[in-house]
Short mmCIF file of C-alpha atoms and ligand atoms in Angstrom, two decimals:
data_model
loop_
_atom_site.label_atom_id
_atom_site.label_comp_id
_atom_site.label_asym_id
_atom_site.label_seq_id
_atom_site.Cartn_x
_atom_site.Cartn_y
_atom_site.Cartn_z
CA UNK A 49 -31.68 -13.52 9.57
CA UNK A 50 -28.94 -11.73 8.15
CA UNK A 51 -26.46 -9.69 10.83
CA UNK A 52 -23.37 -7.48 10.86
CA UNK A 53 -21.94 -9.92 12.13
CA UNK A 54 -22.04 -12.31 9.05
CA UNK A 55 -19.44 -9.39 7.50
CA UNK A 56 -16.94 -9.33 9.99
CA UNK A 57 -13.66 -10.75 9.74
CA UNK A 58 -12.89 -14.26 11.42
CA UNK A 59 -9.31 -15.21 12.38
CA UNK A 60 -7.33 -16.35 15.12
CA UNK A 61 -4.38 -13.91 15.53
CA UNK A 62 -1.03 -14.78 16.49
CA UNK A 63 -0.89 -14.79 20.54
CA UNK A 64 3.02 -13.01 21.91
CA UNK A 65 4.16 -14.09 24.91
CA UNK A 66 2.63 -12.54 28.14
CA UNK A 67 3.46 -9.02 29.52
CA UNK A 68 3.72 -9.00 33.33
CA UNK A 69 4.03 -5.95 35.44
CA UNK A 70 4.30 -7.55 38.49
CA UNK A 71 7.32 -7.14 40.41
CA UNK A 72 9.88 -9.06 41.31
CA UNK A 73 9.54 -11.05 38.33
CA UNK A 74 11.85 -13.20 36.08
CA UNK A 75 10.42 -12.45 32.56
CA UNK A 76 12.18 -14.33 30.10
CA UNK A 77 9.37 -15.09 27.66
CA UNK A 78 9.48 -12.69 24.28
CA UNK A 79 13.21 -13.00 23.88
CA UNK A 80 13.69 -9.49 24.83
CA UNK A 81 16.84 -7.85 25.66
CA UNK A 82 17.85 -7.57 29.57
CA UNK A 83 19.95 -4.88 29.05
CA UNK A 84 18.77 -1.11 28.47
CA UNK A 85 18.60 0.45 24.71
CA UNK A 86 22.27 2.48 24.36
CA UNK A 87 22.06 5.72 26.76
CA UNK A 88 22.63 7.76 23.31
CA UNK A 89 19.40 6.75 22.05
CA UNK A 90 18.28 7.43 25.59
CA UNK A 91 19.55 11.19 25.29
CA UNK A 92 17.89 11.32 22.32
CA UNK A 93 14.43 10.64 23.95
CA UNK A 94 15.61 12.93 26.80
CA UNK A 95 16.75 15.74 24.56
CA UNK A 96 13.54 15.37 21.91
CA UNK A 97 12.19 18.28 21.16
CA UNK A 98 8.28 17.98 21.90
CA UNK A 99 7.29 20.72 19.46
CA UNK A 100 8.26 19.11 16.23
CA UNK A 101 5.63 16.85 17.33
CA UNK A 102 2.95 18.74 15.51
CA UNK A 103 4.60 17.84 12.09
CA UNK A 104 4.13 15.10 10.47
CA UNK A 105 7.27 12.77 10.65
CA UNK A 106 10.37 13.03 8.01
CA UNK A 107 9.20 11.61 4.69
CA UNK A 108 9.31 8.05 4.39
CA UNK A 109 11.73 8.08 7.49
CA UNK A 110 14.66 8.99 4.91
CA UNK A 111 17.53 10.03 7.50
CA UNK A 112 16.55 6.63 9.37
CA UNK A 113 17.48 5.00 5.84
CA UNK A 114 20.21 6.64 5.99
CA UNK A 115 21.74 6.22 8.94
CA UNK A 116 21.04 2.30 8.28
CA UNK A 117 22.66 2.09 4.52
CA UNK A 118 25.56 3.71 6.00
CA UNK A 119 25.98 0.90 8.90
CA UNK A 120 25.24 -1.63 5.90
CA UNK A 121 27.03 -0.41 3.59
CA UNK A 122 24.27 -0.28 1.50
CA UNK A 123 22.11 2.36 -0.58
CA UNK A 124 19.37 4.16 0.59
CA UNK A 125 16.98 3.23 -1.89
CA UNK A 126 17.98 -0.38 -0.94
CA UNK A 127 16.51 0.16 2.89
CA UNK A 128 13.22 0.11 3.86
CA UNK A 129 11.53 0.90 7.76
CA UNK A 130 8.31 0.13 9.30
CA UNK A 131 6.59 0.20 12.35
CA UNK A 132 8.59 -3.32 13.85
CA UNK A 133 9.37 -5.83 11.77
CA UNK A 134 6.06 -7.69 12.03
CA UNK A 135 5.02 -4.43 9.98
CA UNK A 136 7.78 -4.68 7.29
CA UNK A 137 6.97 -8.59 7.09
CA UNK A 138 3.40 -8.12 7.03
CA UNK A 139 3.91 -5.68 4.18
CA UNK A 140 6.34 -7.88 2.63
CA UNK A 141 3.79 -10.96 2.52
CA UNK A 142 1.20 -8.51 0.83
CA UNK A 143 3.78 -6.87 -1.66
CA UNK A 144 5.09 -10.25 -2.98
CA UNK A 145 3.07 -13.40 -2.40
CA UNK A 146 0.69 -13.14 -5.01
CA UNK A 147 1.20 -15.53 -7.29
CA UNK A 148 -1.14 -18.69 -7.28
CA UNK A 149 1.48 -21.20 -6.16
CA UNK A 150 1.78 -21.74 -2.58
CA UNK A 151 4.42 -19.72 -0.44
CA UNK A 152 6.88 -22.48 1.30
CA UNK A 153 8.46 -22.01 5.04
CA UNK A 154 9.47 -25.00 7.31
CA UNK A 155 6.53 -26.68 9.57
CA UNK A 156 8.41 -25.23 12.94
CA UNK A 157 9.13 -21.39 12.63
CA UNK A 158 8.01 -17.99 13.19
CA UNK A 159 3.98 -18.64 14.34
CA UNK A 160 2.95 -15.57 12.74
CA UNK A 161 3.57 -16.81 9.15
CA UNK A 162 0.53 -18.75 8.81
CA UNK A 163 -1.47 -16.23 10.41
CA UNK A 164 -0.52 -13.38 7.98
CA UNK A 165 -1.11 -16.25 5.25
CA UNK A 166 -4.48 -16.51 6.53
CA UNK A 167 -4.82 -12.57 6.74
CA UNK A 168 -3.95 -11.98 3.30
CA UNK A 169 -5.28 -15.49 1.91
CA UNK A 170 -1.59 -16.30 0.55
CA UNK A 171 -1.39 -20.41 0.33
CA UNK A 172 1.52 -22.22 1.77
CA UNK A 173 2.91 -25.16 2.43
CA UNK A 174 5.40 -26.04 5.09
CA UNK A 175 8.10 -28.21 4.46
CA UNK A 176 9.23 -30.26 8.02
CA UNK A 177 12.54 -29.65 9.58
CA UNK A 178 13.95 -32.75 10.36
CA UNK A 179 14.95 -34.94 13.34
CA UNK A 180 17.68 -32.61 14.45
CA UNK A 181 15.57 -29.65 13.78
CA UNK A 182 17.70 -28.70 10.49
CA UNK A 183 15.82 -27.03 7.71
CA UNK A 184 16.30 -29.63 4.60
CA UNK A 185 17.57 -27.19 1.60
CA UNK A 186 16.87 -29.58 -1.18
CA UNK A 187 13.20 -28.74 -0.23
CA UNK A 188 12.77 -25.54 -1.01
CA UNK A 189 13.59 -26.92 -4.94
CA UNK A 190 10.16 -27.43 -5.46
CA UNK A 191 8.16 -24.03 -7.50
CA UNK A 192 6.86 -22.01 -5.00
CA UNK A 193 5.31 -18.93 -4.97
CA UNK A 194 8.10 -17.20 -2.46
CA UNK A 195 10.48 -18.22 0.21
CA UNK A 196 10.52 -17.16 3.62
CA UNK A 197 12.76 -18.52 6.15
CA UNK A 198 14.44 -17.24 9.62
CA UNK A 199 17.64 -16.91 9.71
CA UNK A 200 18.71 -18.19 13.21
CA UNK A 201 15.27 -19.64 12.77
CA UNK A 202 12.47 -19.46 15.69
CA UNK A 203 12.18 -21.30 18.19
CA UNK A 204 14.64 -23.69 17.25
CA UNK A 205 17.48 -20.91 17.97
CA UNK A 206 19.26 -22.94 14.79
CA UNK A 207 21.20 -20.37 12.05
CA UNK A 208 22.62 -21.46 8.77
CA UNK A 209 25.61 -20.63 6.87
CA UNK A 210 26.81 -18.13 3.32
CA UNK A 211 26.36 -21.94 1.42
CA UNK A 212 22.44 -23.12 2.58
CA UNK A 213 21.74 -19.47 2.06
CA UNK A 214 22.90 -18.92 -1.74
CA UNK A 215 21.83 -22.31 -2.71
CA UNK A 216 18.15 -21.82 -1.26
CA UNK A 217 18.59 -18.42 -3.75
CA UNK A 218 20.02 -20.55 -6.60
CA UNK A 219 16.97 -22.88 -6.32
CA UNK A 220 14.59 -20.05 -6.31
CA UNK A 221 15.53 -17.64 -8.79
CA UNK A 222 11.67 -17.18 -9.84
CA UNK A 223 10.57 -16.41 -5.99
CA UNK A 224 11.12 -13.64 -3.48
CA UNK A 225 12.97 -15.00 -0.75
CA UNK A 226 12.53 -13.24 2.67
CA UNK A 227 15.47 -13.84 5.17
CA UNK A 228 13.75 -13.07 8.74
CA UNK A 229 16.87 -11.81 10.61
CA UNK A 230 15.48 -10.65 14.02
CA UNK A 231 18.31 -12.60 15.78
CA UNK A 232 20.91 -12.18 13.32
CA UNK A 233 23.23 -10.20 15.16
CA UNK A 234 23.44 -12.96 17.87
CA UNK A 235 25.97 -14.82 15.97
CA UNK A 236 24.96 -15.97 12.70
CA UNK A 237 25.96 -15.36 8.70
CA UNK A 238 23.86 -12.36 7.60
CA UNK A 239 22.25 -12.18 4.13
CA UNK A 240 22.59 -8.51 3.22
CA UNK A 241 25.45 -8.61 1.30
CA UNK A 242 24.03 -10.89 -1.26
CA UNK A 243 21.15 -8.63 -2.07
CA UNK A 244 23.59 -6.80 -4.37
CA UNK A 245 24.06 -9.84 -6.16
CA UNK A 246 20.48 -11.61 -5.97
CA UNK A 247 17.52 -8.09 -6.94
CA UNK A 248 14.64 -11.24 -5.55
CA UNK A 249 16.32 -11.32 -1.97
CA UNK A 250 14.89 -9.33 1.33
CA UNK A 251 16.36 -9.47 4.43
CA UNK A 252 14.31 -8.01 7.17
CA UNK A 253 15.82 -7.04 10.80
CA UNK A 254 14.25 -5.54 13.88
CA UNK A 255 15.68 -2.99 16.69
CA UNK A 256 13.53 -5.37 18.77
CA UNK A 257 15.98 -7.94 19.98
CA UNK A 258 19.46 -7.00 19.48
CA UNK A 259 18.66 -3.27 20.13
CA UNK A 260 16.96 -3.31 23.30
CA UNK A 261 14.20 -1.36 21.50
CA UNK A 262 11.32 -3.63 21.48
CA UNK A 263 9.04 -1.02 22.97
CA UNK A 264 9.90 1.74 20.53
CA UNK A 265 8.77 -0.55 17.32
CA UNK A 266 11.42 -0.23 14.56
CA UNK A 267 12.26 -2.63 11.64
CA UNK A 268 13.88 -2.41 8.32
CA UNK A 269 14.42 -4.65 5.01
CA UNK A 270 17.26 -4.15 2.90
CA UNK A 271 16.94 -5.10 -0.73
CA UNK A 272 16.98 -4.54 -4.37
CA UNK A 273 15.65 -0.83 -4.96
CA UNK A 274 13.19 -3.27 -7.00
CA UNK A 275 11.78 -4.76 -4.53
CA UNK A 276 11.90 -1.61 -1.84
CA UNK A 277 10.06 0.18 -4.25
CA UNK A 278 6.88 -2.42 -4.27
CA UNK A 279 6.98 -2.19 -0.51
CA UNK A 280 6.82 1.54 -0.27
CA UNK A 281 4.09 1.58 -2.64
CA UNK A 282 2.29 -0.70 -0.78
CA UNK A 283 3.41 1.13 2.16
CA UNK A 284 2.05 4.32 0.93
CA UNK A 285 -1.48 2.82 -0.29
CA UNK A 286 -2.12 2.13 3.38
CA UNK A 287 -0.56 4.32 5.93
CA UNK A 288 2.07 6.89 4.75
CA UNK A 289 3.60 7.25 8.29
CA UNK A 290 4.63 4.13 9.89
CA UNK A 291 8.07 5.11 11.81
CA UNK A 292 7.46 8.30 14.56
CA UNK A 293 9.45 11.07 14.96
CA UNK A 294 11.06 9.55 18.32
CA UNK A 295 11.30 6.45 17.17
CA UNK A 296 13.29 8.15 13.50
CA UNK A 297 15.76 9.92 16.38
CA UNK A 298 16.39 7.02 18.51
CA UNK A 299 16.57 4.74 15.98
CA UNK A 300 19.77 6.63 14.28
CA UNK A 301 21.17 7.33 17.83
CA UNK A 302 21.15 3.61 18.78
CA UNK A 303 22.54 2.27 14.87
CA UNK A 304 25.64 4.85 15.39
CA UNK A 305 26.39 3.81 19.25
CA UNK A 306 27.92 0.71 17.50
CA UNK A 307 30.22 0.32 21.18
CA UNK A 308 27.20 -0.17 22.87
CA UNK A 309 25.68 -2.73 20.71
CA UNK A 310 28.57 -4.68 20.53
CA UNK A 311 29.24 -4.84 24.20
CA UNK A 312 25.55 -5.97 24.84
CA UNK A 313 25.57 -8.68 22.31
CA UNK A 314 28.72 -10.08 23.91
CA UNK A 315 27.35 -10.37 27.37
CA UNK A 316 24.01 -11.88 26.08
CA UNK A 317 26.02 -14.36 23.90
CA UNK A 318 28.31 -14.90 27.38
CA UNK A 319 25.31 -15.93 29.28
CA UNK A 320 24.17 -18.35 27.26
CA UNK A 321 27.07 -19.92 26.85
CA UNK A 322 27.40 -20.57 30.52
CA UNK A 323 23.37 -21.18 31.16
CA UNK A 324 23.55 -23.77 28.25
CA UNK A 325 26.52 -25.59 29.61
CA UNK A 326 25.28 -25.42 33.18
CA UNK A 327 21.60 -27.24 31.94
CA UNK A 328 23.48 -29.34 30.27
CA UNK A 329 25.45 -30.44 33.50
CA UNK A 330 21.41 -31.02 34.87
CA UNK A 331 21.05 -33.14 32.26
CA UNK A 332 19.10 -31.03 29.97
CA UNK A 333 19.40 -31.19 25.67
CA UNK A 334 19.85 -27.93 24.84
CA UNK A 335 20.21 -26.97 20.97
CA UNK A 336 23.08 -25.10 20.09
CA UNK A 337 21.88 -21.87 20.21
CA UNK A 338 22.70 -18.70 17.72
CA UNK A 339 20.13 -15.99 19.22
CA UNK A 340 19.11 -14.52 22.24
CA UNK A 341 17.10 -17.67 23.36
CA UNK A 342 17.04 -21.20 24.20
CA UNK A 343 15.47 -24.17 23.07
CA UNK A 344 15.97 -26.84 26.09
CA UNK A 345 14.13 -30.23 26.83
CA UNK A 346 14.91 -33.16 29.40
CA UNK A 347 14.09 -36.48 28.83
CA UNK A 348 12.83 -37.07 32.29
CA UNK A 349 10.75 -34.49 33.17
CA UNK A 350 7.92 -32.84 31.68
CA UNK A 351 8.29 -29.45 29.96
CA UNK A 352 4.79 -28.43 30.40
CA UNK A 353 5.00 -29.11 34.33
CA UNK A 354 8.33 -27.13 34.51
CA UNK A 355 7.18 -24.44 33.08
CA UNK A 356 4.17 -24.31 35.31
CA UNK A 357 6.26 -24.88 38.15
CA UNK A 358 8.60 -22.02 37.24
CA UNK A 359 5.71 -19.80 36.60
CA UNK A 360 4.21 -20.14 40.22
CA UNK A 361 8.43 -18.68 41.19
CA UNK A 362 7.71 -16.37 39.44
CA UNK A 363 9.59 -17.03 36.42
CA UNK A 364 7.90 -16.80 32.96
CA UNK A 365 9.85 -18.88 30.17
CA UNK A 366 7.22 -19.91 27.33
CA UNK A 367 5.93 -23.91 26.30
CA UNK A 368 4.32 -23.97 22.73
CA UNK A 369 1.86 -26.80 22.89
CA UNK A 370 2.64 -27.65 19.14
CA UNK A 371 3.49 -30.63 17.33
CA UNK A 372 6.96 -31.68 17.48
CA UNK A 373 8.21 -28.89 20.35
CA UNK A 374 5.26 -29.35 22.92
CA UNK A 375 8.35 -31.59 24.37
CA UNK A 376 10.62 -28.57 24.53
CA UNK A 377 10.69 -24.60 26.67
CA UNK A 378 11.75 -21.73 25.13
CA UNK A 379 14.36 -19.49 27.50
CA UNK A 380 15.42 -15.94 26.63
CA UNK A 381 18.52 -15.23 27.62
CA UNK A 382 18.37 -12.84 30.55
CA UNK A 383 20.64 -10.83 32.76
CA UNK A 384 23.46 -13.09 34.81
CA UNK A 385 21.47 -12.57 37.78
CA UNK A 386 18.30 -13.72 36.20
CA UNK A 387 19.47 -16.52 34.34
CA UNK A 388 20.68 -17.44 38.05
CA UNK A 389 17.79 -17.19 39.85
CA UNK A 390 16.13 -19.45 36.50
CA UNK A 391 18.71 -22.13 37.05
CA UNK A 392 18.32 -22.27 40.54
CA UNK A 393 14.45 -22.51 40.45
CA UNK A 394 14.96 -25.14 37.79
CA UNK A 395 17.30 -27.15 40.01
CA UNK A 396 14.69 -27.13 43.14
CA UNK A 397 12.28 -28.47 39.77
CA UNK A 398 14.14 -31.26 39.42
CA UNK A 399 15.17 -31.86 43.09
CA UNK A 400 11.46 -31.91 43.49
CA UNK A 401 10.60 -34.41 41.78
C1 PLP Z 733 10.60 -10.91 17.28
C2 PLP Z 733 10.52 -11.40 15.87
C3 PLP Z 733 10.10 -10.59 14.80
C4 PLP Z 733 9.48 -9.23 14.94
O1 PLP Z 733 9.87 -8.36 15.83
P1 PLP Z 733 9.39 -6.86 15.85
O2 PLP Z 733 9.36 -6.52 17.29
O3 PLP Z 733 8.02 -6.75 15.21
O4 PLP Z 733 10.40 -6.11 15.08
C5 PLP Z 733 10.14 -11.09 13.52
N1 PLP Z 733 10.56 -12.33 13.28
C6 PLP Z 733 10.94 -13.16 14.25
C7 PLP Z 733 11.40 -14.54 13.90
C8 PLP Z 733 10.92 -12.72 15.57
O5 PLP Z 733 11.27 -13.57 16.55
#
């Protein structure tokens, strides 16, 4: 018997980490910001003007391209926006993976690559990182049909320098590398001066993490007018409007509050400084972190069991049951106060036991 449901669509979908409104709650699990987006893009939410509303949005988001070639120093047919940088990748995969050779990305990164792989039946292969959780350059020298790698990469919290980057481009001249730079601005080299010299580079970047904008949905790419070009045709063969009107105004208002930013990034990168020393001190291996997050394990206790435990406290940290980091918790890097009441929940763990 033939049914309807022999046509639909069968995937499994990337799964975030959970959203929580209880109170009280500790919720370092999506490597969100702690602190509040910068009170200018606030006003600019506070002072929108409703009626514009009933206009479409500015075309293609221009003066938010603008606003971000300027802080790149960068032109505006070289920047791209979408609705969050899942969007802009997701587009990205679609625009230029469709060659017949198979995309490469390391075995431990960013889960939603092989999902959007299986969306868009792209093959891939993943290349392991190895024992220390380094991605091996010499790799990503064998044809592929496009590169994409994060850059700190996810979850390992691991960022690379100006030399792994150009070589990875020098051994993939024929590919489109994507640089995933959601956590960029937490301390590691950033690509997007070498798309000037390399037209087959994109560098995406979200207001997600850095931004304290997660909730407002706004990513970018900056590239070769080339390759910007593909993705707004792409863009505009599916949905013409993918950036809002409030999101356009507080999107400019938070990339020229640059005070802000900076001040925000420092206390994050303050905290886990000190968090990472002090689980150290417990005993903990904790990778040297260049984003927003941690990657921590301890050799005599089981991950899986602390992060239960922590959960019943009341504080939500997330444990990826996959090969290779099932041994390991992921920690974003909360307030002082949080990251407090974490360490002293973790302590009462391991006194517990
Ligand atoms: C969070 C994240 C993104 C996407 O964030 P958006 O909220 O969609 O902008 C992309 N890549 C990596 C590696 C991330 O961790």
């Amino acid at each position: 018997m033939n049914s309807f449901r022999d046509n639909l669509r069968k995937i499994t979908p990337y799964v975030p980490g959970e959203q929580s409104k209880e109170k009280d709650i500790v919720k370092i699990n999506a490597n969100e910001n702690p602190y509040p987006p910068s009170p200018k893009a606030v006003e600019a939410l506070k002072s929108f003007n409703t009626d514009t509303l009933r206009f479409y949005p500015n075309a293609n988001a221009n003066i938010l391209k603008e606003a971000l070639a300027e802080y790149y120093g960068v032109g505006v047919k070289n920047v791209f926006v979408g609705n969050g940088s899942d969007d802009v990748l997701a587009l990205a995969f679609q625009s230029f993976f469709c060659g017949e050779l198979p995309i490469a990305y390391p075995d431990i990164t960013y889960s939603f690559y092989p999902v959007w792989c299986d969306l868009f039946n792209i093959p891939y292969k993943t290349y392991p990182l190895g024992e220390d959780f380094r991605i091996n350059i010499e790799d990503y020298k064998e044809p592929n049909g496009g590169v994409v790698i994060p850059n700190p990469n996810a979850p390992t919290s691991l960022g690379e320098g100006e030399d792994f980057i150009r070589k990875l481009l020098e051994y993939n001249r024929d590919s489109v590398v994507i640089i995933d730079e959601a956590y960029v601005d937490f301390g590691v080299y950033s690509s997007v001066k070498l798309t000037e010299e390399y037209d087959n580079l994109l560098v995406t970047g979200t207001f997600s993490k850095s931004r304290s904008l997660a909730g407002m949905r706004i990513g970018f790419a900056i590239g070769s007018a080339e390759l910007i070009g593909v993705l707004e045709a792409v863009k505009n063969s599916y949905n013409s409007y993918t950036v809002d009107s409030l999101s356009i105004d507080m999107g400019i208002a938070s990339i020229k509050d640059d005070e802000y930013f900076k001040e925000t990034i420092n206390k994050v990168i303050a905290t886990r400084e000190r968090v990472t020393n002090e689980l150290r001190s417990l005993g903990f291996e904790v990778l040297d972190s260049q984003t927003n997050f941690i990657l921590a394990t301890h050799e005599g206790y089981n991950m899986k069991e602390l992060f239960d435990y922590l959960k019943t406290k009341k504080v939500f940290i997330r444990y990826f049951s996959l090969p290779r980091i099932e041994k390991y918790v992921r920690v974003t890097i909360g307030t002082d106060d949080e990251m407090d009441r974490f360490l002293c929940e973790v302590k009462s763990f391991t006194e517990g036991k």
